[in-house]
mmCIF file of C-alpha atoms in Angstrom:
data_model
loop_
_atom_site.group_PDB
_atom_site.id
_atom_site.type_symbol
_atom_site.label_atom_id
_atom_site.label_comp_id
_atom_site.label_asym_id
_atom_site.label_seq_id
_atom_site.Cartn_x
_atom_site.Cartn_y
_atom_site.Cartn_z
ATOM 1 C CA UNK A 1 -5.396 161.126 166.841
ATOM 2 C CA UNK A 2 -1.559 162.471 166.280
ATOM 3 C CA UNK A 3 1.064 164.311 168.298
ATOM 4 C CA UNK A 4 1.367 167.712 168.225
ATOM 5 C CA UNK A 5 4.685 168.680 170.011
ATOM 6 C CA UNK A 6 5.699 172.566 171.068
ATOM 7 C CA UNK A 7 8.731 173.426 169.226
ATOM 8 C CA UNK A 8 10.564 173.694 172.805
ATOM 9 C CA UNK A 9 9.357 170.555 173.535
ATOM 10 C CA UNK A 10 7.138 172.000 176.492
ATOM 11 C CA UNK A 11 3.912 170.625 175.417
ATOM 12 C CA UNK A 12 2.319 167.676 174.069
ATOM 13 C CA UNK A 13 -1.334 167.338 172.524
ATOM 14 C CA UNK A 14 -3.056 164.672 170.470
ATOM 15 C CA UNK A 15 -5.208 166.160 167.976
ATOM 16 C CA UNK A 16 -7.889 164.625 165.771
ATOM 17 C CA UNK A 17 -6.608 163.371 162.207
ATOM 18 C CA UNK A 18 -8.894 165.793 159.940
ATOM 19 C CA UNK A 19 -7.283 168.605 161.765
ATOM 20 C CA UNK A 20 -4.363 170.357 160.913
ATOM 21 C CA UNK A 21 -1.666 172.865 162.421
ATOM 22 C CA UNK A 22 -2.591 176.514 160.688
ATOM 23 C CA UNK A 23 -0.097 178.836 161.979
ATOM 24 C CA UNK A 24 2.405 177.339 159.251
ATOM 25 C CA UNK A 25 0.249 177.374 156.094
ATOM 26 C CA UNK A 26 -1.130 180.893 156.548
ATOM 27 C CA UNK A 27 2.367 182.436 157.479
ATOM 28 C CA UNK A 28 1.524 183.197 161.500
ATOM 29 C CA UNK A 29 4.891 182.313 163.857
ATOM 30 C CA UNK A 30 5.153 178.935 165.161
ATOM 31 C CA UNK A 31 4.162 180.741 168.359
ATOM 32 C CA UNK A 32 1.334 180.541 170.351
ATOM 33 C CA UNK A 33 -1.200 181.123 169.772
ATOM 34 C CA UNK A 34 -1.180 177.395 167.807
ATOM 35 C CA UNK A 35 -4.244 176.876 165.974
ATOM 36 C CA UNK A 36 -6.158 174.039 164.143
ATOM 37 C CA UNK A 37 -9.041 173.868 161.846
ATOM 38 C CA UNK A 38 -10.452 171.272 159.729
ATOM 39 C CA UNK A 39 -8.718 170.061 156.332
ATOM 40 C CA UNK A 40 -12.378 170.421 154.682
ATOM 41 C CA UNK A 41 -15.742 171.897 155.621
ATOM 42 C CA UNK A 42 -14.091 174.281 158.569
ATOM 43 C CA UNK A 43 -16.648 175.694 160.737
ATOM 44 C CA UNK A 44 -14.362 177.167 163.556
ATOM 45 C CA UNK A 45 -10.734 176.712 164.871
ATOM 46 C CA UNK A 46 -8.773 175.528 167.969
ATOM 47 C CA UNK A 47 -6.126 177.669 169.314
ATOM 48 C CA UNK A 48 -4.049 176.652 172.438
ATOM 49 C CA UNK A 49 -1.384 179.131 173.967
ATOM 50 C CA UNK A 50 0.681 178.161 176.807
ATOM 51 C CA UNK A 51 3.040 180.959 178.441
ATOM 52 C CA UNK A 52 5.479 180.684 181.474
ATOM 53 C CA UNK A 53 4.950 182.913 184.728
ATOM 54 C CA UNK A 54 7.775 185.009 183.123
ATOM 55 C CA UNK A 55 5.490 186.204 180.457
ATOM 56 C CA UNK A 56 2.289 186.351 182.151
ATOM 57 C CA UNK A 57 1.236 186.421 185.599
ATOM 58 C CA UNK A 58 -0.703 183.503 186.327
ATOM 59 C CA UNK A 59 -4.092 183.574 188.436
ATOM 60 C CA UNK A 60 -4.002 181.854 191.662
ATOM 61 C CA UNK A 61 -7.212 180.591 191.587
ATOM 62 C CA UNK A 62 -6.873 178.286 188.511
ATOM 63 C CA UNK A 63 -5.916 174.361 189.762
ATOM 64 C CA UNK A 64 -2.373 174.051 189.565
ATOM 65 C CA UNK A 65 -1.196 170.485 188.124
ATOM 66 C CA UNK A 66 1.916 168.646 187.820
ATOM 67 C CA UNK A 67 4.303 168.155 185.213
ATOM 68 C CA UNK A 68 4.307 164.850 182.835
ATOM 69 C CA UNK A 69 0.348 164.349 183.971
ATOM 70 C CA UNK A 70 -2.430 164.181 181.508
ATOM 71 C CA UNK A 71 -6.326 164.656 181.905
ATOM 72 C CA UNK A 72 -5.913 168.043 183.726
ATOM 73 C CA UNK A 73 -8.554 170.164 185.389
ATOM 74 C CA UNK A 74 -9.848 172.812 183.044
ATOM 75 C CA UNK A 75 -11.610 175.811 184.218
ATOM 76 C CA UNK A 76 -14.209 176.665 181.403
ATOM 77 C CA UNK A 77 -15.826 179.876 180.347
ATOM 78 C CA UNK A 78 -16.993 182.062 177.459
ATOM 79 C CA UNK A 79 -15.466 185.388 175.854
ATOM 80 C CA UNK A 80 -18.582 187.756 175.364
ATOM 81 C CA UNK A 81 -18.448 188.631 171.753
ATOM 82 C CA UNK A 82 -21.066 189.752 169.307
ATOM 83 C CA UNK A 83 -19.496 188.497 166.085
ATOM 84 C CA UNK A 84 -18.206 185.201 167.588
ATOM 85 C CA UNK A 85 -19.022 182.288 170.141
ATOM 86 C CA UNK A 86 -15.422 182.049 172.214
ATOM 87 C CA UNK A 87 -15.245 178.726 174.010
ATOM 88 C CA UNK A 88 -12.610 178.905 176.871
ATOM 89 C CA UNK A 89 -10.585 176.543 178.758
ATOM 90 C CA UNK A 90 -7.687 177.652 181.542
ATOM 91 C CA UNK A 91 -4.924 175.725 183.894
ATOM 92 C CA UNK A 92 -2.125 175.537 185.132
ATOM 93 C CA UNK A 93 0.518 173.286 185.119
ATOM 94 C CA UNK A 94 3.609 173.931 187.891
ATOM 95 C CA UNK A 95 4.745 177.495 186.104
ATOM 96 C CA UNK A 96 3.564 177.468 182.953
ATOM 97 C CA UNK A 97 -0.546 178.853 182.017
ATOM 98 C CA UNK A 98 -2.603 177.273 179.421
ATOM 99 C CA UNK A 99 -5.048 178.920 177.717
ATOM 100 C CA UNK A 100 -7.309 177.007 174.829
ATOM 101 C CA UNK A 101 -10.004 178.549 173.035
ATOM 102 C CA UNK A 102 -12.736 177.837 170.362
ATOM 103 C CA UNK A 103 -13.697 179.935 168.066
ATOM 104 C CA UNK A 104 -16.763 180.162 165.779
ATOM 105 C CA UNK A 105 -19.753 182.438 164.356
ATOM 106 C CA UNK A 106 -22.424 182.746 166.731
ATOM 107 C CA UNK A 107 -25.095 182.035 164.073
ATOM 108 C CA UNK A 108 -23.337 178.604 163.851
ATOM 109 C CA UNK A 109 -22.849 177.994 167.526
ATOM 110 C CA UNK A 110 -25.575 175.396 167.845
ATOM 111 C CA UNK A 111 -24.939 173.436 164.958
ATOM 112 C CA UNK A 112 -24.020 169.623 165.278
ATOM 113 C CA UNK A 113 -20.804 169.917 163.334
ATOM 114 C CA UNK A 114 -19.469 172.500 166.335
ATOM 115 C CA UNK A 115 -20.785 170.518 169.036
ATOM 116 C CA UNK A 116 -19.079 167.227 167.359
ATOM 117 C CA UNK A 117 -16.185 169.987 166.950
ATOM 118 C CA UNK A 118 -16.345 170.684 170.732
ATOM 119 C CA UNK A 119 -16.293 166.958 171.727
ATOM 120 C CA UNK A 120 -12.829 166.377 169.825
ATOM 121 C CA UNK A 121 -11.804 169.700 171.781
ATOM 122 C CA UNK A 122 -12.740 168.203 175.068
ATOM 123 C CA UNK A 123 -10.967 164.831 173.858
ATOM 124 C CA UNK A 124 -7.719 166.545 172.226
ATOM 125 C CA UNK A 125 -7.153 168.973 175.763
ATOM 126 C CA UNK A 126 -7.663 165.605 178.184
ATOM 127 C CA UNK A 127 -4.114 164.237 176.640
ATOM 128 C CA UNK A 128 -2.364 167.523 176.809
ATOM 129 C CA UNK A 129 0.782 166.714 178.727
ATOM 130 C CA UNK A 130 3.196 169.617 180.068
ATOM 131 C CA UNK A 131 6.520 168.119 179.847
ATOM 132 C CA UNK A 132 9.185 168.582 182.487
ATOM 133 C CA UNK A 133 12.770 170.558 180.944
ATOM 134 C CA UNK A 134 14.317 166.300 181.055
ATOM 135 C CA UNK A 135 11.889 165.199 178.861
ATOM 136 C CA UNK A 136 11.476 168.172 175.965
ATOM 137 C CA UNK A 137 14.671 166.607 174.519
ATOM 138 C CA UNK A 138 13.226 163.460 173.233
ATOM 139 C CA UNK A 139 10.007 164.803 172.543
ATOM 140 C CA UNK A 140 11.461 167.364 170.112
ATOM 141 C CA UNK A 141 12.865 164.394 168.582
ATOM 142 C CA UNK A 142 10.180 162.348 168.042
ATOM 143 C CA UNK A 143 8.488 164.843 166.153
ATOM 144 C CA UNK A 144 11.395 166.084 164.168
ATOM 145 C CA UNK A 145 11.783 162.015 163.223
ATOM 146 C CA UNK A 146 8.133 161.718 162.444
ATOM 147 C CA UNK A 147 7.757 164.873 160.401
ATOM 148 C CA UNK A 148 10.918 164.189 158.243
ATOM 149 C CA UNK A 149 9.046 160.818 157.662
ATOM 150 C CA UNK A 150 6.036 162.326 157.044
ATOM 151 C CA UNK A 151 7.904 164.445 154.521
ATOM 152 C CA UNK A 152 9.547 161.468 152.821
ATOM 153 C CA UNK A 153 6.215 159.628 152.256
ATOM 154 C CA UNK A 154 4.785 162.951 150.876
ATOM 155 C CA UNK A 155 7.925 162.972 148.406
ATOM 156 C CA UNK A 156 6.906 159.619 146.563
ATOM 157 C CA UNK A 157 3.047 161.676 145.637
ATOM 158 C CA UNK A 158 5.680 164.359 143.700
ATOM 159 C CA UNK A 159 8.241 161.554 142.392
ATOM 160 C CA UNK A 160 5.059 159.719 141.033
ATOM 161 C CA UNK A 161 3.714 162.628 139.287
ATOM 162 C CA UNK A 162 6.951 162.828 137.552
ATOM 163 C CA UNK A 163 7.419 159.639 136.213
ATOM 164 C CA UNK A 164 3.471 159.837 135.821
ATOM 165 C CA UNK A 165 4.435 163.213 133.163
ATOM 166 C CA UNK A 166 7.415 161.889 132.335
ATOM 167 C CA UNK A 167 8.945 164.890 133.910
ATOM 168 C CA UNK A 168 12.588 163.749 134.312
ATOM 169 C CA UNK A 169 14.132 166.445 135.880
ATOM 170 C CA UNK A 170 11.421 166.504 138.764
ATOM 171 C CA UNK A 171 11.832 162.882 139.025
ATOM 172 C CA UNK A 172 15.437 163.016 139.348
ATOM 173 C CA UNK A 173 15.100 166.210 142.067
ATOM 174 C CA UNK A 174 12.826 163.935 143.991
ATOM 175 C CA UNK A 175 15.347 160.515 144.169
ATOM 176 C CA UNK A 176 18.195 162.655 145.034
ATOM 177 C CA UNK A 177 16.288 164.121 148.025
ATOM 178 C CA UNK A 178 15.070 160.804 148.760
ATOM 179 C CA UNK A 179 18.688 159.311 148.629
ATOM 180 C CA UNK A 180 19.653 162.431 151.212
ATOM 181 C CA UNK A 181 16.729 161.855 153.396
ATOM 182 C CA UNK A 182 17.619 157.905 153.572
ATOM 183 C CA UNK A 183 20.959 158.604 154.400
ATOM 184 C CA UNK A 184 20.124 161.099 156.812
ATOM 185 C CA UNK A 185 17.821 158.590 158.988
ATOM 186 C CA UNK A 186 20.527 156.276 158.465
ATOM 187 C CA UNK A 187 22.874 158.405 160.304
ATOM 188 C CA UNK A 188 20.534 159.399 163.157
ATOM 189 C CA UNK A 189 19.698 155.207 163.959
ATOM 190 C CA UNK A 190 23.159 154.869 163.603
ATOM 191 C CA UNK A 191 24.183 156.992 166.223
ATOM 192 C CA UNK A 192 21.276 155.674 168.637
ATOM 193 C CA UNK A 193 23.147 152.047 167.923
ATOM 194 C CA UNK A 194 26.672 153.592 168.635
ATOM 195 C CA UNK A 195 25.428 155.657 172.225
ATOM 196 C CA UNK A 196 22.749 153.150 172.736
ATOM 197 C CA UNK A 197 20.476 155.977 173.080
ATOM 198 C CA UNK A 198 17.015 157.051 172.348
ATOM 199 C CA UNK A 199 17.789 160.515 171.336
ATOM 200 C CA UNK A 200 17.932 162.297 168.255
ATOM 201 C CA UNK A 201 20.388 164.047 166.114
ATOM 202 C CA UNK A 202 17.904 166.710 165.254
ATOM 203 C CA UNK A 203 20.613 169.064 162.905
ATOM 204 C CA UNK A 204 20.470 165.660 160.527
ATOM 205 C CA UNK A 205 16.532 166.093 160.453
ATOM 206 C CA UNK A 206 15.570 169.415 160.068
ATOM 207 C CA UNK A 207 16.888 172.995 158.922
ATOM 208 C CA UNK A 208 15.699 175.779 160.640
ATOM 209 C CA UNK A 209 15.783 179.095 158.675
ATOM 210 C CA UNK A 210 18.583 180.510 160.296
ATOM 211 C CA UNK A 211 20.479 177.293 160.626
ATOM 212 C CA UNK A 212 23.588 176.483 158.553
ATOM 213 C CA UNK A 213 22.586 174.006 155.586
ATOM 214 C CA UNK A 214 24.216 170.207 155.791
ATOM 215 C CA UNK A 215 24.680 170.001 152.039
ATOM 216 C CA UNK A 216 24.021 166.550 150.522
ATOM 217 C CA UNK A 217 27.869 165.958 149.750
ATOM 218 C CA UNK A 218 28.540 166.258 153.541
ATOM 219 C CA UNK A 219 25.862 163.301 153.982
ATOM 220 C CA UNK A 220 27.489 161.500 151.843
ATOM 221 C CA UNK A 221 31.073 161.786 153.471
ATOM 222 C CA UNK A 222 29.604 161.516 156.991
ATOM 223 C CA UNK A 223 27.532 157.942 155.589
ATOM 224 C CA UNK A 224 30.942 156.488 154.486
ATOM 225 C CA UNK A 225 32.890 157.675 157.357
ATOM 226 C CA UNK A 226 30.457 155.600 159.497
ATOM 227 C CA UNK A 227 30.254 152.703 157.235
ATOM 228 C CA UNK A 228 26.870 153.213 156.205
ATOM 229 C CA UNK A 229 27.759 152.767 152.517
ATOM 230 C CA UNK A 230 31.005 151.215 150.523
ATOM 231 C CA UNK A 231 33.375 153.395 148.759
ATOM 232 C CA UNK A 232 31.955 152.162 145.143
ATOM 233 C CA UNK A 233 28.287 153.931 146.474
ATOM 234 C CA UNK A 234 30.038 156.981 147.877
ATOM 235 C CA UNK A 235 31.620 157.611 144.496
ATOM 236 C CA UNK A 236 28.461 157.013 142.380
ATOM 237 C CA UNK A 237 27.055 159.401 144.560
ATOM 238 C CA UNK A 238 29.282 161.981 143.931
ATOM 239 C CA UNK A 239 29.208 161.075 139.783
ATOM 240 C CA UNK A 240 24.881 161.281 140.300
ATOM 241 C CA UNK A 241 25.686 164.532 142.265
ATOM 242 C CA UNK A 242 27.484 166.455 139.461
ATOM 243 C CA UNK A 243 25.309 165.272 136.564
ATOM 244 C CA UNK A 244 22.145 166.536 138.364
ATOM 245 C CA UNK A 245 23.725 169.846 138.787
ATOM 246 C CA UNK A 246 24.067 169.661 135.462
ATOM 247 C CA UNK A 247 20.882 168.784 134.735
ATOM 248 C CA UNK A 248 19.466 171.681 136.882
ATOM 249 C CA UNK A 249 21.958 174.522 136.290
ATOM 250 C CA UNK A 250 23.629 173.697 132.971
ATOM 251 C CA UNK A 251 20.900 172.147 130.610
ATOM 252 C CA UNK A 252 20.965 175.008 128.314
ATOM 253 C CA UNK A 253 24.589 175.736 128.256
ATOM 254 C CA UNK A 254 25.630 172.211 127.837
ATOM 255 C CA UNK A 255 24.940 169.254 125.355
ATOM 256 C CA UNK A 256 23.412 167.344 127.307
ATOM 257 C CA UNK A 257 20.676 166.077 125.623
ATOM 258 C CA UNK A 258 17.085 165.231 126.925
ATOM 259 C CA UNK A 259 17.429 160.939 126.174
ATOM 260 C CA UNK A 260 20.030 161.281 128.618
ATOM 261 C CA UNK A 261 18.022 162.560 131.500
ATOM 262 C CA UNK A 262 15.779 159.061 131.596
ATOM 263 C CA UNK A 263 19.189 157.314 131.940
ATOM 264 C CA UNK A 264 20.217 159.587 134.866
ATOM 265 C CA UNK A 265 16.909 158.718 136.351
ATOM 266 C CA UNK A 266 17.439 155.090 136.075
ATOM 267 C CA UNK A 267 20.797 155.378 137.558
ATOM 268 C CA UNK A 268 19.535 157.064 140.810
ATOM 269 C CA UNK A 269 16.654 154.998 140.859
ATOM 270 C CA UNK A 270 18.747 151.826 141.819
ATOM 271 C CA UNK A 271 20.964 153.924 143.653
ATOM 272 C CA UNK A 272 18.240 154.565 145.811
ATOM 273 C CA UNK A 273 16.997 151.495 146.207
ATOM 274 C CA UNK A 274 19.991 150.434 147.308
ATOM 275 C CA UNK A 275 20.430 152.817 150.054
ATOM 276 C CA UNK A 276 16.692 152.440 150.766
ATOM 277 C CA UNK A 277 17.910 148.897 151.540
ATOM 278 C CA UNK A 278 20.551 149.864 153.740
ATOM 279 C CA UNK A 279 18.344 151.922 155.694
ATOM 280 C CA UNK A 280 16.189 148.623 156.101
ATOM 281 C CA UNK A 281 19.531 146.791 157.662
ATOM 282 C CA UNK A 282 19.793 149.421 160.088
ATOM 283 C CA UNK A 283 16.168 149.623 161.178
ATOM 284 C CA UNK A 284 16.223 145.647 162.186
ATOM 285 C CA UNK A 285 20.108 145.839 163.800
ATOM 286 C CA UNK A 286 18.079 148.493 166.320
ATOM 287 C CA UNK A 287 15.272 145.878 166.342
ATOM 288 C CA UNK A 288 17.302 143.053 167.370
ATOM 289 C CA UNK A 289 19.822 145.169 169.962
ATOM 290 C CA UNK A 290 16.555 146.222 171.367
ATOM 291 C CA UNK A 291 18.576 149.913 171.012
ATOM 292 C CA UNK A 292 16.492 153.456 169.848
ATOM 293 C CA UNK A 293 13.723 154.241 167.616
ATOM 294 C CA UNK A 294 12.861 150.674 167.237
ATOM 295 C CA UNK A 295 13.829 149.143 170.299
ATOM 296 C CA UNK A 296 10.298 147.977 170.727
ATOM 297 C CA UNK A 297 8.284 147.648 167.481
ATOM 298 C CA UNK A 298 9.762 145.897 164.457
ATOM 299 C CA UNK A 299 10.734 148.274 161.862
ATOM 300 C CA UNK A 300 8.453 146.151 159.030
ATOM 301 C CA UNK A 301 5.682 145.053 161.315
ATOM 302 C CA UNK A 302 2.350 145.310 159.792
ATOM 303 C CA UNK A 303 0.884 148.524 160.123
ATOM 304 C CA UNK A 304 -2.500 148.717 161.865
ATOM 305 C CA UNK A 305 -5.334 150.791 160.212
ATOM 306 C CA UNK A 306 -4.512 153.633 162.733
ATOM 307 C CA UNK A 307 -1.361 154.471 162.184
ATOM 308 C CA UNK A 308 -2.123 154.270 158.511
ATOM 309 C CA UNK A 309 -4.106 157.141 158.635
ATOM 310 C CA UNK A 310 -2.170 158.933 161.159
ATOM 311 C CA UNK A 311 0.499 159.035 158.317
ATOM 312 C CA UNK A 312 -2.181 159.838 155.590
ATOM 313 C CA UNK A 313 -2.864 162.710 158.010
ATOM 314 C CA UNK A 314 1.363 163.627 158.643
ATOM 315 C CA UNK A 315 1.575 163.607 154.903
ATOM 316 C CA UNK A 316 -2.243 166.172 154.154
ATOM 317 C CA UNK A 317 -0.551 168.451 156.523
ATOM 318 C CA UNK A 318 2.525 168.214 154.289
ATOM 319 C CA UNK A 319 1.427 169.135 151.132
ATOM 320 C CA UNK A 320 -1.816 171.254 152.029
ATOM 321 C CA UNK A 321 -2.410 170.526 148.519
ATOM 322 C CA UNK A 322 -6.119 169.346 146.875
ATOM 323 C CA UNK A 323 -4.162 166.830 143.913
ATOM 324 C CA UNK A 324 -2.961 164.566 147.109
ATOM 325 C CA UNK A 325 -5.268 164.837 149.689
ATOM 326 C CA UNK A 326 -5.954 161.380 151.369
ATOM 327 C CA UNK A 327 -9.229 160.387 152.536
ATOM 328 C CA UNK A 328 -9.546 159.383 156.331
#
């Protein structure tokens, strides 16, 4: 199972692995309703909406539940429809209504794979938890942080491809995002160390459309303001920076020439190593301090077979993309 977290932080659900959040891929609103379907072989999906007595009036006679609680009381029912088998599950949680539905053809509504389908429903809606306005904080956080992971991980499929082709530019596109996106956790454990905090810096993790960009160069000064790296790394940076602008924007115009662009990718490789390293330094200071994200679990503890594939399953929903599909 893995978290799925409202984007207000009001909700939290474990869903099963081989499902994965549709409202993003197919260009909905990351609104409710949220829906999941199966990576392969869909037969139906699972949408669950949750809406505040603001927005809807709620019905009196559903059981009303507390906040922070899981394994609520569901009232269950069925939409009539003549095209489709509607599956229905209601409650209500201090003043805030859930609704969950699922939805399939009615020629396939006794199959196995929907009542297997309808188990993992019945398991994913017993750990929905409706989070009280003190706790939405960190949850949003611990999303954000495991996404932008997620993300990362999904990078290295791209960045092998590219060395794979030989495909410099893409490979040195890839190591410079990498180098931003280690800096940028770097930065937000840093700041749990210096508060002594479990929360997030969420601008440093993810960019909303309407949000103003943090360009890479302002990583860079805000890592070597906080000592994350030496002045001798914040300058390479900057000398990497400019000659993959180049690269990008200026190939044609320029003489650069093409033998060049494997030593460029060399020279951010170990660049990003290093950082990648630094990173590492950070993770165990937290470890040892017993301060933020890793207060509790060492940062290079082996990984159990679980949480493997809950990242193989992060990193499908990522790239929604056949070539790097992992098996569960």
């Amino acid at each position: 199972m893995k978290f799925f977290t409202h984007p207000k932080g009001i909700f939290e659900i474990e869903i099963p692995l081989e499902w994965y959040y549709k409202n993003e891929v197919v260009g909905y609103k990351n609104e409710p309703p949220f829906s999941f379907e199966l990576y392969e072989n869909n037969c139906g999906c699972f949408q669950l909406s949750v809406y505040h007595s603001s927005e809807k009036e709620i019905n009196s006679h559903l059981p009303k539940q507390n906040f922070n609680t899981s394994n609520l009381k569901f009232i269950e029912s069925e939409f009539p429809d003549n095209d489709f088998k509607i599956f229905l599950w209601a409650t209500v949680v201090e003043d805030y209504f859930f609704m969950a539905k699922y939805i399939c053809e009615q020629k396939d509504s006794n199959k196995k794979q929907i009542k297997e389908e309808l188990k993992k429903v019945t398991k994913s809606l017993s750990t929905l938890r409706c989070l009280s306005e003190d706790r939405r904080k960190l949850a949003i956080g611990f999303d954000r942080f495991d996404k932008f992971n997620s993300a990362l991980v999904a990078s290295f499929d791209l960045k092998n491809q590219a060395l794979k082709s030989k495909c410099f530019v893409q490979f040195i596109i890839i190591t410079a995002n990498q180098i931003d996106a280690y800096l940028r956790i770097c930065i937000v454990l840093h700041y749990q160390l210096q508060e002594r905090t479990c929360e997030f810096k969420i601008e440093y993790l993810f960019q909303d459309e309407n949000d103003k960009p943090m360009m890479e160069k302002k990583i860079y000064d805000i890592s070597r303001e906080r000592n994350i790296i030496n002045d001798e790394q914040h300058e390479r940076l900057y000398n990497l920076y400019n000659l993959r602008n180049k690269v990008v924007h200026r190939y044609i115009i320029t003489d650069i020439k093409t033998f060049e662009l494997s030593e460029i990718c060399l020279d951010y490789e170990k660049l990003c190593e290093e950082i990648r390293l630094v990173l590492s330094k950070i993770e165990l200071e937290q470890f040892n301090k017993k301060i933020g994200y890793y207060s509790i679990n060492h940062p290079h503890r082996k990984i159990s077979e679980n949480l493997i594939n809950e990242l193989k399953s992060y990193t499908n929903e990522k790239h929604i993309y056949s070539e790097y599909f992992r098996e569960l």
